[in-house]
Coordinates of C-alpha atoms and ligand atoms in Angstrom, one line a residue:
M1 CA 0.0 0.0 0.0
S2 CA 1.4 3.4 -0.8
I3 CA 1.0 6.0 1.9
M4 CA 0.3 9.7 1.3
Y5 CA 1.6 12.0 4.0
S6 CA 0.8 15.6 4.6
C7 CA 2.2 17.7 7.3
S8 CA 0.1 20.5 8.7
V9 CA 0.4 22.8 11.6
P10 CA -2.1 24.5 13.9
S11 CA -3.3 27.7 12.4
F12 CA -1.6 29.8 15.1
T13 CA 1.8 29.0 13.9
S14 CA 3.6 30.2 10.8
I15 CA 5.1 26.8 9.8
S16 CA 4.5 25.5 6.3
V17 CA 6.2 22.4 5.2
S18 CA 6.4 22.9 1.4
N19 CA 7.9 26.4 2.0
F20 CA 9.4 25.9 5.4
T21 CA 9.7 28.3 8.2
Y22 CA 10.0 27.3 11.9
R23 CA 9.0 29.4 14.9
R24 CA 9.5 28.0 18.4
P25 CA 7.8 26.4 20.3
H26 CA 4.9 25.4 18.1
R27 CA 4.0 21.8 17.4
I28 CA 4.4 20.4 13.8
I29 CA 1.8 17.9 12.9
C30 CA 2.4 15.2 10.3
S31 CA -0.7 13.2 9.4
A32 CA -0.9 10.1 7.4
G33 CA -3.2 10.1 4.4
A34 CA -3.9 6.4 4.8
P35 CA -3.3 4.2 7.9
V36 CA -0.3 1.9 7.7
A37 CA -1.7 -0.8 9.9
E38 CA -4.3 -1.4 12.6
R39 CA -3.7 1.0 15.5
K40 CA -2.6 -0.5 18.8
A41 CA -3.1 1.2 22.2
V42 CA 0.0 3.0 23.6
N43 CA 1.7 1.7 26.7
T44 CA 2.2 4.9 28.6
T45 CA 4.4 3.3 31.3
E46 CA 7.1 2.3 28.8
P47 CA 9.5 4.7 27.1
L48 CA 8.3 6.1 23.8
L49 CA 11.2 4.4 22.0
L50 CA 10.1 0.9 23.1
N51 CA 6.5 1.6 22.1
A52 CA 7.6 2.8 18.7
V53 CA 9.8 -0.2 18.0
R54 CA 6.9 -2.5 19.0
G55 CA 4.7 -0.8 16.4
E56 CA 2.4 0.8 18.9
D57 CA 0.5 4.0 18.1
V58 CA 2.9 6.8 19.2
E59 CA 2.3 10.5 18.8
R60 CA 5.7 11.2 17.3
P61 CA 8.9 9.4 16.5
P62 CA 11.3 8.9 19.4
V63 CA 14.6 10.7 18.9
W64 CA 18.2 10.2 20.1
L65 CA 21.4 10.8 18.2
M66 CA 24.4 8.5 17.8
R67 CA 27.4 9.9 19.6
Q68 CA 25.1 12.3 21.4
A69 CA 27.7 12.4 24.3
G70 CA 31.1 13.6 23.1
R71 CA 33.5 16.2 22.1
Y72 CA 31.0 18.7 20.5
M73 CA 29.6 19.3 24.0
K74 CA 31.3 21.9 26.2
S75 CA 30.5 20.0 29.4
Y76 CA 32.4 16.9 27.9
Q77 CA 35.4 19.0 26.9
T78 CA 35.6 20.4 30.4
L79 CA 35.5 16.9 31.8
C80 CA 38.2 15.8 29.3
E81 CA 40.6 18.4 30.7
K82 CA 40.3 16.9 34.1
H83 CA 40.3 13.3 32.9
P84 CA 42.4 13.2 29.7
S85 CA 42.4 9.5 29.2
F86 CA 39.5 8.0 27.2
R87 CA 39.9 4.7 28.9
E88 CA 39.5 6.4 32.3
R89 CA 36.5 8.3 31.2
S90 CA 34.8 5.2 29.8
E91 CA 35.8 2.7 32.5
N92 CA 34.9 4.6 35.7
V93 CA 31.3 4.2 36.9
D94 CA 30.9 7.8 38.1
L95 CA 32.4 9.3 34.9
V96 CA 30.4 6.9 32.6
V97 CA 27.2 7.9 34.4
E98 CA 28.0 11.6 34.3
I99 CA 29.0 11.6 30.6
S100 CA 26.0 9.5 29.6
L101 CA 23.7 11.9 31.4
Q102 CA 25.2 15.1 29.9
P103 CA 23.1 15.0 26.7
W104 CA 20.1 13.7 28.8
K105 CA 20.2 16.8 31.0
V106 CA 20.5 19.3 28.1
F107 CA 18.4 17.7 25.3
K108 CA 16.1 15.2 27.0
P109 CA 16.5 12.6 24.1
D110 CA 14.2 9.5 24.1
G111 CA 17.2 7.2 24.3
V112 CA 20.1 7.6 26.7
I113 CA 23.1 5.6 25.4
L114 CA 25.7 4.3 27.7
F115 CA 29.0 6.2 27.3
S116 CA 31.5 3.5 26.4
D117 CA 33.1 2.2 23.2
I118 CA 32.8 -0.9 21.0
L119 CA 36.4 -1.6 21.9
T120 CA 35.8 -1.6 25.7
P121 CA 35.5 -5.4 26.0
L122 CA 38.9 -6.1 24.2
P123 CA 41.2 -6.1 27.2
G124 CA 38.9 -8.7 28.8
M125 CA 39.5 -10.8 25.7
N126 CA 43.3 -10.4 26.0
I127 CA 43.5 -7.7 23.4
P128 CA 45.0 -4.5 24.9
F129 CA 44.1 -1.2 23.2
D130 CA 44.0 2.6 23.8
I131 CA 42.2 5.5 22.2
V132 CA 44.6 8.4 21.6
K133 CA 43.4 11.9 20.8
G134 CA 44.2 12.7 17.2
K135 CA 45.1 9.1 16.3
G136 CA 42.0 7.2 17.3
P137 CA 41.9 3.6 18.5
I138 CA 45.2 1.7 18.7
I139 CA 45.5 -2.1 19.1
F140 CA 49.0 -2.8 20.6
D141 CA 49.4 -6.3 19.0
P142 CA 47.3 -6.6 15.9
I143 CA 46.2 -10.1 15.1
S144 CA 47.2 -11.9 11.9
T145 CA 47.9 -15.6 12.9
A146 CA 46.0 -18.6 14.2
A147 CA 48.3 -18.7 17.2
Q148 CA 47.2 -15.1 18.2
V149 CA 43.6 -16.0 17.7
D150 CA 44.1 -18.9 20.1
Q151 CA 45.2 -16.4 22.7
V152 CA 41.9 -14.5 22.5
R153 CA 39.8 -15.2 25.6
E154 CA 36.1 -15.5 25.9
F155 CA 34.7 -12.3 27.5
T156 CA 33.1 -12.5 31.0
P157 CA 31.5 -9.0 31.4
E158 CA 30.9 -9.2 35.1
E159 CA 34.6 -9.9 35.7
W160 CA 36.1 -7.4 33.2
V161 CA 33.6 -4.5 32.9
P162 CA 31.6 -4.5 36.1
Y163 CA 31.4 -0.7 35.8
V164 CA 29.2 -1.2 32.7
G165 CA 26.6 -3.1 34.6
E166 CA 26.7 -0.7 37.5
A167 CA 26.5 2.4 35.2
L168 CA 23.5 0.9 33.4
S169 CA 21.6 0.2 36.5
I170 CA 22.3 3.8 37.8
L171 CA 21.2 5.2 34.5
R172 CA 17.9 3.3 34.7
K173 CA 17.2 4.8 38.0
E174 CA 18.2 8.3 36.9
V175 CA 16.3 8.2 33.6
N176 CA 13.3 6.6 35.3
N177 CA 11.6 5.3 32.1
E178 CA 11.3 8.9 30.8
A179 CA 13.6 7.6 28.0
A180 CA 15.0 4.2 27.1
V181 CA 18.5 3.3 28.4
L182 CA 20.4 2.0 25.4
G183 CA 23.4 -0.4 25.5
F184 CA 25.6 -1.3 22.5
V185 CA 28.2 -3.7 21.2
G186 CA 30.5 -3.9 18.2
A187 CA 29.6 -6.6 15.6
P188 CA 32.2 -9.4 15.1
F189 CA 33.4 -8.2 11.7
T190 CA 33.8 -4.5 12.8
L191 CA 35.7 -5.6 15.9
A192 CA 37.9 -7.9 13.9
S193 CA 38.6 -5.1 11.5
Y194 CA 40.1 -2.9 14.3
V195 CA 41.9 -5.9 15.9
V196 CA 43.5 -7.0 12.6
E197 CA 44.2 -3.6 11.1
G198 CA 45.6 -2.3 14.4
G199 CA 43.1 0.6 14.5
S200 CA 41.0 2.6 12.2
S201 CA 41.6 1.8 8.5
K202 CA 41.0 3.4 5.1
N203 CA 41.6 0.5 2.8
F204 CA 41.0 -2.6 5.1
T205 CA 43.8 -4.4 3.3
K206 CA 45.0 -6.3 6.3
I207 CA 41.6 -7.8 7.2
K208 CA 41.0 -8.6 3.5
T209 CA 44.4 -10.3 3.3
L210 CA 43.4 -12.5 6.2
A211 CA 39.8 -13.1 4.8
F212 CA 40.9 -14.0 1.4
S213 CA 44.1 -16.0 2.1
Q214 CA 43.4 -17.5 5.6
P215 CA 39.7 -17.4 6.0
K216 CA 39.7 -20.1 8.7
V217 CA 41.8 -17.9 11.0
L218 CA 39.4 -15.0 10.5
H219 CA 36.4 -17.2 11.0
A220 CA 37.9 -18.5 14.3
L221 CA 38.3 -14.9 15.5
L222 CA 34.7 -14.0 14.4
E223 CA 33.4 -16.9 16.3
K224 CA 35.1 -15.7 19.5
F225 CA 33.6 -12.2 19.1
T226 CA 30.2 -13.8 18.4
T227 CA 30.0 -15.8 21.6
S228 CA 31.5 -12.9 23.6
M229 CA 29.2 -10.2 22.2
A230 CA 26.0 -12.3 22.6
K231 CA 27.0 -12.7 26.3
Y232 CA 27.8 -8.9 26.5
I233 CA 24.4 -8.0 25.1
K234 CA 22.6 -10.2 27.7
Y235 CA 24.8 -8.8 30.5
Q236 CA 23.8 -5.2 29.5
A237 CA 20.1 -6.2 29.3
D238 CA 20.3 -7.9 32.7
N239 CA 21.7 -4.7 34.2
G240 CA 19.3 -2.2 32.8
A241 CA 19.7 -1.7 29.0
Q242 CA 16.2 -1.6 27.4
A243 CA 17.4 -1.9 23.9
V244 CA 20.9 -2.7 22.4
Q245 CA 22.4 -1.4 19.2
I246 CA 24.9 -3.6 17.3
F247 CA 27.4 -1.5 15.4
D248 CA 28.7 -3.2 12.3
S249 CA 30.1 0.1 11.1
W250 CA 32.6 -1.4 8.6
A251 CA 30.6 -4.4 7.3
T252 CA 29.9 -2.4 4.2
E253 CA 33.5 -2.6 3.2
L254 CA 32.6 -6.1 2.2
S255 CA 31.0 -7.1 -1.1
P256 CA 27.6 -8.6 -0.6
A257 CA 29.0 -12.2 -1.1
D258 CA 31.7 -11.6 1.4
F259 CA 29.2 -9.9 3.8
E260 CA 27.3 -13.2 3.6
E261 CA 30.4 -15.1 4.6
F262 CA 32.1 -12.9 7.1
S263 CA 29.4 -10.9 8.8
L264 CA 25.8 -12.0 8.3
P265 CA 26.1 -15.5 9.9
Y266 CA 27.7 -14.1 13.0
L267 CA 25.2 -11.3 13.3
K268 CA 22.4 -13.8 13.0
A269 CA 24.0 -16.1 15.6
I270 CA 24.2 -13.2 18.0
V271 CA 20.5 -12.3 17.4
D272 CA 19.3 -15.9 17.7
S273 CA 21.2 -16.4 20.9
V274 CA 19.9 -13.1 22.5
K275 CA 16.3 -13.8 21.3
E276 CA 16.5 -17.2 23.0
T277 CA 17.0 -15.7 26.5
H278 CA 15.7 -12.1 26.0
P279 CA 12.9 -12.4 23.4
D280 CA 11.6 -8.9 24.2
L281 CA 14.8 -7.0 24.0
P282 CA 14.9 -4.8 20.9
L283 CA 18.0 -5.1 18.9
I284 CA 19.1 -2.3 16.5
L285 CA 21.6 -2.9 13.7
Y286 CA 23.8 -0.1 12.3
A287 CA 26.2 -0.3 9.4
S288 CA 27.5 2.8 7.6
G289 CA 27.1 3.1 3.8
S290 CA 24.6 0.2 4.0
G291 CA 22.5 0.9 0.9
G292 CA 23.8 -2.1 -1.0
L293 CA 23.1 -4.4 1.9
L294 CA 19.8 -3.3 3.4
E295 CA 17.8 -6.4 2.7
R296 CA 20.7 -8.6 4.0
L297 CA 20.8 -6.5 7.3
A298 CA 17.1 -7.3 7.9
L299 CA 17.9 -11.1 7.4
T300 CA 19.8 -11.0 10.7
G301 CA 16.5 -10.9 12.6
V302 CA 17.1 -7.6 14.3
D303 CA 14.1 -5.5 15.3
V304 CA 15.4 -2.2 13.9
V305 CA 17.7 -1.4 10.9
S306 CA 19.5 1.9 11.3
L307 CA 19.9 3.6 7.9
D308 CA 22.7 5.9 7.0
W309 CA 22.0 9.0 5.1
T310 CA 23.0 7.7 1.7
V311 CA 19.7 5.8 1.6
D312 CA 16.5 7.7 0.8
M313 CA 14.3 7.0 3.9
A314 CA 11.2 6.3 1.7
E315 CA 13.1 3.9 -0.5
G316 CA 14.7 2.2 2.6
R317 CA 11.3 1.8 4.2
K318 CA 10.0 0.3 1.0
R319 CA 12.9 -2.1 0.6
L320 CA 12.7 -3.3 4.3
G321 CA 8.8 -3.5 4.5
S322 CA 6.6 -2.4 7.3
E323 CA 7.2 -5.2 9.8
I324 CA 10.7 -4.1 10.8
A325 CA 11.4 -0.7 12.5
V326 CA 13.8 1.8 10.9
Q327 CA 16.1 4.3 12.5
G328 CA 17.8 7.3 11.1
N329 CA 18.8 8.9 8.9
V330 CA 19.6 12.6 8.7
D331 CA 23.1 13.4 7.4
P332 CA 25.2 14.4 10.4
G333 CA 26.6 17.2 8.2
V334 CA 23.1 18.8 8.2
L335 CA 23.8 19.8 11.8
F336 CA 26.3 22.3 10.3
G337 CA 23.5 23.9 8.3
S338 CA 21.0 26.7 9.2
K339 CA 18.3 26.0 11.7
E340 CA 15.7 26.2 8.9
F341 CA 17.6 23.6 6.9
I342 CA 17.9 21.3 9.9
S343 CA 14.1 21.6 10.5
K344 CA 13.3 20.9 6.9
R345 CA 15.5 17.7 6.8
I346 CA 14.0 16.4 10.0
I347 CA 10.4 16.8 8.6
D348 CA 11.4 15.3 5.3
T349 CA 12.9 12.2 7.0
V350 CA 9.9 11.8 9.4
K351 CA 7.4 12.0 6.5
K352 CA 9.3 9.5 4.5
A353 CA 9.6 7.0 7.3
G354 CA 5.8 6.9 7.9
N355 CA 4.0 7.1 11.2
K356 CA 5.0 3.8 12.7
K357 CA 8.2 2.0 13.7
H358 CA 10.6 4.9 13.2
I359 CA 13.3 6.1 15.6
L360 CA 14.5 9.5 14.4
N361 CA 18.3 9.7 14.4
L362 CA 21.3 10.7 12.3
G363 CA 22.8 8.4 9.7
H364 CA 26.0 8.2 11.7
G365 CA 27.5 9.8 14.8
I366 CA 27.5 13.6 15.5
K367 CA 30.8 15.0 14.2
V368 CA 33.4 16.8 16.2
G369 CA 32.8 20.6 15.8
T370 CA 29.0 20.3 15.4
P371 CA 27.5 23.5 17.0
E372 CA 25.8 22.4 20.2
E373 CA 23.0 24.8 19.6
N374 CA 22.2 23.0 16.4
V375 CA 21.9 19.7 18.2
A376 CA 19.6 21.5 20.7
H377 CA 17.5 22.7 17.7
F378 CA 17.4 19.2 16.3
F379 CA 15.9 17.8 19.5
E380 CA 13.5 20.8 19.9
V381 CA 12.1 20.4 16.4
A382 CA 11.9 16.6 16.7
K383 CA 10.2 16.7 20.0
G384 CA 7.7 19.2 18.7
L385 CA 6.5 16.9 15.9
S386 CA 3.2 15.2 16.0
Y387 CA 2.0 12.6 13.5
Ligands
CP3_1 O1 26.7 7.2 20.9 C1 27.2 7.6 22.0 O2 27.0 8.7 22.4 C2 27.9 6.5 22.9 C3 29.3 6.6 22.8 C4 30.0 5.8 21.7 C5 31.4 6.0 21.6 N1 31.9 5.1 20.7 C6 32.2 7.0 22.4 C7 33.4 7.5 21.8 C8 29.7 4.8 20.8 C9 28.3 4.3 20.5 C10 30.9 4.4 20.2 C11 30.9 3.3 19.2 C12 32.1 3.2 18.3 N2 33.4 3.3 18.6 C13 32.0 2.8 17.0 C14 30.7 2.5 16.3 C15 30.0 3.7 15.9 C16 30.6 4.4 14.6 O3 31.0 5.5 14.7 O4 30.5 3.7 13.6 C17 33.3 2.8 16.4 C18 33.6 2.5 15.0 C19 34.2 3.1 17.5 C20 35.7 3.1 17.5 C21 36.1 4.4 17.8 N3 36.2 4.9 19.1 C22 36.5 5.5 16.9 C23 36.6 5.4 15.4 C24 36.8 6.6 17.8 C25 37.1 8.0 17.3 C26 38.6 8.3 17.5 C27 38.9 9.7 17.6 O5 40.0 10.1 18.1 O6 38.0 10.6 17.2 C28 36.6 6.2 19.1 C29 36.7 7.1 20.3 C30 35.4 7.5 20.8 N4 34.5 6.7 21.3 C31 35.1 8.9 21.0 C32 33.8 8.9 21.7 C33 33.0 10.0 22.1 C34 35.9 10.1 20.7 C35 37.1 10.2 21.6 C36 36.9 11.1 22.8 O7 35.8 11.6 23.1 O8 37.8 11.3 23.5

């Protein structure tokens, strides 16, 4: 069924969508020309984000932004001066809670994501790393042999990252169901890419050397990450995470056939394992530049596919169908534009996503240097929307 949407606003505002102007603090109403599916009653005791993912009838899309805690925020910069080490900031309960709550206090997003990193579990798997300002992640002993893979340990979260569980449970109390507390993990292929490349990579030649000359070695590493990340997701859920996002940021460096060999089966194994013990925990999957892989991302069995901005939201929605929820997908670069432009892009994305099963977000993380007031504007407009 094709859906016709029109956005209108109460007559007392000056907002028009075709020729957009925005005046605070009026509400923008987006109405569906035809209903998508039978309306379900809203569960008002649960965070909006969870209701939206379950396909309930919500009044607007929930909104949170990837990397909403970070260097673009003045409060984070101040904290970095006192605590210059990323590992300290992300491995100390009080700091993790404080940083996770910085965007919550200022913007009141519908999702509060744990401040951590996809690489945080690595030392617990016997893979030491650091994150150095200006250089990014550094893996001290990059993996390239079967003997090194043998040395990789299975992750026991309660032993290695107890601060994650503690921080999540404190966040649940602080946020008090006014927003969903979100956990996250790195996907096996993306973690392997850091561990094999030794850090961030442009060409991914080392992991491709391994994949295409010693695939068994890479598969053995991917298997270890799969077991460990399934465990880690369950640990986060047991300690308070109400939804968990899986970042397979670099899976799209693989051709579709190679994605089917080196990423998809592992993602699916994680989803299957988590669904067995935590059937109601929403899982969100993000891959950057995922246009060529969208349908394959849905095959993993996740509840939400997070689209990057190179996919048109209406086309993405059509390709994925109405059963699965979508997240995204405003270009993070839009936050460098004018306020009017930001508003226009938000409304465009929301109209294209339809009035169900959409979490409004960016297509990737907020960039360093993004004006904080533009992030505030993004949340203000998003929270003023009404279907
Ligand atoms: O979304 C959030 O607000 C939660 C915080 C979060 C961080 N990393 C904090 C962080 C999340 C969700 C991540 C995930 C992560 N880490 C991913 C997947 C998301 C994506 O971007 O695709 C990846 C690929 C990493 C690996 C990583 N960690 C990179 C590439 C960098 C940037 C290096 C740099 O110097 O800029 C990091 C460090 C990092 N993790 C920062 C933050 C806020 C920046 C460093 C800092 O603040 O000191």
